[in-house]
JSON list of C-alpha atoms in Angstrom, two decimals:
[
{"chain": "S", "resi": 1, "resn": "MET", "atom": "CA", "xyz": [-0.20, -0.10, 0.27]},
{"chain": "S", "resi": 2, "resn": "SER", "atom": "CA", "xyz": [1.26, 3.31, -0.58]},
{"chain": "S", "resi": 3, "resn": "ASP", "atom": "CA", "xyz": [2.08, 6.27, 1.47]},
{"chain": "S", "resi": 4, "resn": "GLN", "atom": "CA", "xyz": [-1.05, 8.72, 1.72]},
{"chain": "S", "resi": 5, "resn": "ILE", "atom": "CA", "xyz": [-0.33, 12.24, 1.64]},
{"chain": "S", "resi": 6, "resn": "CYS", "atom": "CA", "xyz": [-0.26, 14.99, 4.74]},
{"chain": "S", "resi": 7, "resn": "PRO", "atom": "CA", "xyz": [-3.16, 17.59, 3.48]},
{"chain": "S", "resi": 8, "resn": "LEU", "atom": "CA", "xyz": [-1.34, 20.52, 5.35]},
{"chain": "S", "resi": 9, "resn": "CYS", "atom": "CA", "xyz": [2.29, 19.35, 3.93]},
{"chain": "S", "resi": 10, "resn": "ASP", "atom": "CA", "xyz": [1.80, 17.70, 1.28]},
{"chain": "S", "resi": 11, "resn": "ARG", "atom": "CA", "xyz": [4.64, 15.24, 2.88]},
{"chain": "S", "resi": 12, "resn": "PRO", "atom": "CA", "xyz": [3.97, 11.11, 2.59]},
{"chain": "S", "resi": 13, "resn": "ILE", "atom": "CA", "xyz": [2.43, 9.73, 5.94]},
{"chain": "S", "resi": 14, "resn": "PRO", "atom": "CA", "xyz": [4.50, 6.84, 7.23]},
{"chain": "S", "resi": 15, "resn": "GLU", "atom": "CA", "xyz": [2.34, 3.86, 7.86]},
{"chain": "S", "resi": 16, "resn": "GLY", "atom": "CA", "xyz": [1.25, 4.56, 11.15]},
{"chain": "S", "resi": 17, "resn": "GLY", "atom": "CA", "xyz": [2.36, 7.66, 11.26]},
{"chain": "S", "resi": 18, "resn": "GLY", "atom": "CA", "xyz": [-1.35, 9.21, 10.68]},
{"chain": "S", "resi": 19, "resn": "SER", "atom": "CA", "xyz": [-3.10, 11.74, 12.88]},
{"chain": "S", "resi": 20, "resn": "LEU", "atom": "CA", "xyz": [-7.21, 11.93, 12.34]},
{"chain": "S", "resi": 21, "resn": "HIS", "atom": "CA", "xyz": [-7.89, 15.35, 12.80]},
{"chain": "S", "resi": 22, "resn": "HIS", "atom": "CA", "xyz": [-11.43, 16.45, 12.88]},
{"chain": "S", "resi": 23, "resn": "LEU", "atom": "CA", "xyz": [-12.09, 19.74, 10.20]},
{"chain": "S", "resi": 24, "resn": "ILE", "atom": "CA", "xyz": [-15.03, 20.52, 12.78]},
{"chain": "S", "resi": 25, "resn": "PRO", "atom": "CA", "xyz": [-13.78, 19.35, 16.74]},
{"chain": "S", "resi": 26, "resn": "LYS", "atom": "CA", "xyz": [-15.66, 17.41, 17.76]},
{"chain": "S", "resi": 27, "resn": "LEU", "atom": "CA", "xyz": [-16.83, 19.46, 20.82]},
{"chain": "S", "resi": 28, "resn": "LYS", "atom": "CA", "xyz": [-18.11, 22.16, 18.51]},
{"chain": "S", "resi": 29, "resn": "GLY", "atom": "CA", "xyz": [-20.65, 20.03, 16.84]},
{"chain": "S", "resi": 30, "resn": "GLY", "atom": "CA", "xyz": [-17.87, 17.90, 14.35]},
{"chain": "S", "resi": 31, "resn": "LYS", "atom": "CA", "xyz": [-18.62, 14.23, 15.75]},
{"chain": "S", "resi": 32, "resn": "GLY", "atom": "CA", "xyz": [-19.27, 12.21, 12.40]},
{"chain": "S", "resi": 33, "resn": "GLY", "atom": "CA", "xyz": [-18.46, 15.42, 10.51]},
{"chain": "S", "resi": 34, "resn": "PRO", "atom": "CA", "xyz": [-15.71, 15.67, 8.14]},
{"chain": "S", "resi": 35, "resn": "THR", "atom": "CA", "xyz": [-11.72, 13.90, 9.22]},
{"chain": "S", "resi": 36, "resn": "VAL", "atom": "CA", "xyz": [-8.41, 14.03, 7.34]},
{"chain": "S", "resi": 37, "resn": "LEU", "atom": "CA", "xyz": [-5.97, 11.75, 7.91]},
{"chain": "S", "resi": 38, "resn": "LEU", "atom": "CA", "xyz": [-2.42, 14.05, 8.92]},
{"chain": "S", "resi": 39, "resn": "HIS", "atom": "CA", "xyz": [0.71, 13.35, 10.11]},
{"chain": "S", "resi": 40, "resn": "GLN", "atom": "CA", "xyz": [0.90, 13.50, 13.99]},
{"chain": "S", "resi": 41, "resn": "ILE", "atom": "CA", "xyz": [3.20, 16.80, 14.37]},
{"chain": "S", "resi": 42, "resn": "CYS", "atom": "CA", "xyz": [0.65, 18.51, 12.24]},
{"chain": "S", "resi": 43, "resn": "HIS", "atom": "CA", "xyz": [-2.24, 17.65, 13.73]},
{"chain": "S", "resi": 44, "resn": "LYS", "atom": "CA", "xyz": [-0.26, 18.84, 17.12]},
{"chain": "S", "resi": 45, "resn": "GLU", "atom": "CA", "xyz": [0.56, 22.39, 15.27]},
{"chain": "S", "resi": 46, "resn": "ILE", "atom": "CA", "xyz": [-2.38, 23.33, 14.35]},
{"chain": "S", "resi": 47, "resn": "HIS", "atom": "CA", "xyz": [-4.13, 22.04, 18.00]},
{"chain": "S", "resi": 48, "resn": "ALA", "atom": "CA", "xyz": [-1.15, 23.51, 19.41]},
{"chain": "S", "resi": 49, "resn": "THR", "atom": "CA", "xyz": [-1.76, 26.46, 16.89]},
{"chain": "S", "resi": 50, "resn": "LEU", "atom": "CA", "xyz": [-6.09, 26.95, 18.05]},
{"chain": "S", "resi": 51, "resn": "SER", "atom": "CA", "xyz": [-8.83, 26.85, 20.47]},
{"chain": "S", "resi": 52, "resn": "GLU", "atom": "CA", "xyz": [-11.48, 24.43, 19.24]},
{"chain": "S", "resi": 53, "resn": "ALA", "atom": "CA", "xyz": [-13.55, 27.55, 18.79]},
{"chain": "S", "resi": 54, "resn": "GLU", "atom": "CA", "xyz": [-11.58, 29.21, 15.91]},
{"chain": "S", "resi": 55, "resn": "LEU", "atom": "CA", "xyz": [-10.99, 25.67, 14.04]},
{"chain": "S", "resi": 56, "resn": "ALA", "atom": "CA", "xyz": [-15.07, 25.45, 13.99]},
{"chain": "S", "resi": 57, "resn": "ARG", "atom": "CA", "xyz": [-15.04, 29.64, 13.31]},
{"chain": "S", "resi": 58, "resn": "ASP", "atom": "CA", "xyz": [-12.58, 30.15, 10.58]},
{"chain": "S", "resi": 59, "resn": "TYR", "atom": "CA", "xyz": [-10.13, 27.23, 9.57]},
{"chain": "S", "resi": 60, "resn": "ALA", "atom": "CA", "xyz": [-12.82, 23.94, 9.52]},
{"chain": "S", "resi": 61, "resn": "THR", "atom": "CA", "xyz": [-10.89, 23.65, 5.86]},
{"chain": "S", "resi": 62, "resn": "ILE", "atom": "CA", "xyz": [-7.24, 22.73, 4.90]},
{"chain": "S", "resi": 63, "resn": "GLU", "atom": "CA", "xyz": [-6.79, 25.98, 3.12]},
{"chain": "S", "resi": 64, "resn": "ALA", "atom": "CA", "xyz": [-8.21, 27.82, 6.09]},
{"chain": "S", "resi": 65, "resn": "LEU", "atom": "CA", "xyz": [-5.41, 26.50, 7.94]},
{"chain": "S", "resi": 66, "resn": "GLN", "atom": "CA", "xyz": [-2.95, 26.79, 5.73]},
{"chain": "S", "resi": 67, "resn": "SER", "atom": "CA", "xyz": [-3.76, 30.55, 5.93]},
{"chain": "S", "resi": 68, "resn": "HIS", "atom": "CA", "xyz": [-2.75, 31.18, 9.25]},
{"chain": "S", "resi": 69, "resn": "PRO", "atom": "CA", "xyz": [0.57, 32.98, 9.66]},
{"chain": "S", "resi": 70, "resn": "ARG", "atom": "CA", "xyz": [1.77, 30.34, 12.02]},
{"chain": "S", "resi": 71, "resn": "LEU", "atom": "CA", "xyz": [0.93, 27.21, 10.46]},
{"chain": "S", "resi": 72, "resn": "ALA", "atom": "CA", "xyz": [2.38, 28.38, 7.14]},
{"chain": "S", "resi": 73, "resn": "LYS", "atom": "CA", "xyz": [5.41, 28.97, 9.38]},
{"chain": "S", "resi": 74, "resn": "PHE", "atom": "CA", "xyz": [5.38, 25.77, 10.21]},
{"chain": "S", "resi": 75, "resn": "VAL", "atom": "CA", "xyz": [3.71, 24.29, 7.02]},
{"chain": "S", "resi": 76, "resn": "ALA", "atom": "CA", "xyz": [7.38, 26.02, 5.32]},
{"chain": "S", "resi": 77, "resn": "TRP", "atom": "CA", "xyz": [9.32, 24.24, 8.06]},
{"chain": "S", "resi": 78, "resn": "VAL", "atom": "CA", "xyz": [8.08, 20.96, 7.75]},
{"chain": "S", "resi": 79, "resn": "ARG", "atom": "CA", "xyz": [7.55, 20.00, 4.17]},
{"chain": "S", "resi": 80, "resn": "LYS", "atom": "CA", "xyz": [12.01, 20.42, 4.39]},
{"chain": "S", "resi": 81, "resn": "ARG", "atom": "CA", "xyz": [11.75, 17.32, 7.03]},
{"chain": "S", "resi": 82, "resn": "PRO", "atom": "CA", "xyz": [11.56, 13.50, 6.22]},
{"chain": "S", "resi": 83, "resn": "PRO", "atom": "CA", "xyz": [7.83, 12.35, 6.36]},
{"chain": "S", "resi": 84, "resn": "GLY", "atom": "CA", "xyz": [8.65, 9.92, 9.23]},
{"chain": "S", "resi": 85, "resn": "PHE", "atom": "CA", "xyz": [10.06, 13.69, 11.20]},
{"chain": "S", "resi": 86, "resn": "ARG", "atom": "CA", "xyz": [8.77, 13.81, 14.67]},
{"chain": "S", "resi": 87, "resn": "SER", "atom": "CA", "xyz": [9.35, 16.42, 17.20]},
{"chain": "S", "resi": 88, "resn": "LYS", "atom": "CA", "xyz": [7.65, 18.73, 20.18]},
{"chain": "S", "resi": 89, "resn": "VAL", "atom": "CA", "xyz": [5.89, 21.49, 18.56]},
{"chain": "S", "resi": 90, "resn": "PRO", "atom": "CA", "xyz": [8.08, 24.20, 18.10]},
{"chain": "S", "resi": 91, "resn": "GLY", "atom": "CA", "xyz": [7.19, 27.73, 19.55]},
{"chain": "S", "resi": 92, "resn": "GLY", "atom": "CA", "xyz": [4.74, 27.90, 22.53]},
{"chain": "S", "resi": 93, "resn": "ARG", "atom": "CA", "xyz": [1.26, 27.04, 23.41]},
{"chain": "S", "resi": 94, "resn": "ARG", "atom": "CA", "xyz": [-1.87, 29.14, 22.02]},
{"chain": "S", "resi": 95, "resn": "LYS", "atom": "CA", "xyz": [-2.71, 31.31, 25.07]},
{"chain": "S", "resi": 96, "resn": "ARG", "atom": "CA", "xyz": [-6.62, 30.00, 26.56]}
]
């Protein structure tokens, strides 16, 4: 089976290295809604950057996520890494 591609960073996701992201957070009515398979590091960066409310209101598509300034910077950085790259999420966590 060929690797799936992470829609956020366009790199292949190694077998077992993916994480399911609900485009509309489950807590905001997205249970059973659309999901995408992302790299774990990409998924963690999304949740370190945006609140559930922001995700539901303004960032419910891959295109919207890619347009966020911090996520755009992250994607540019992570694209240079190998597909299996894992790291602690760079930068500070979002303010709650």
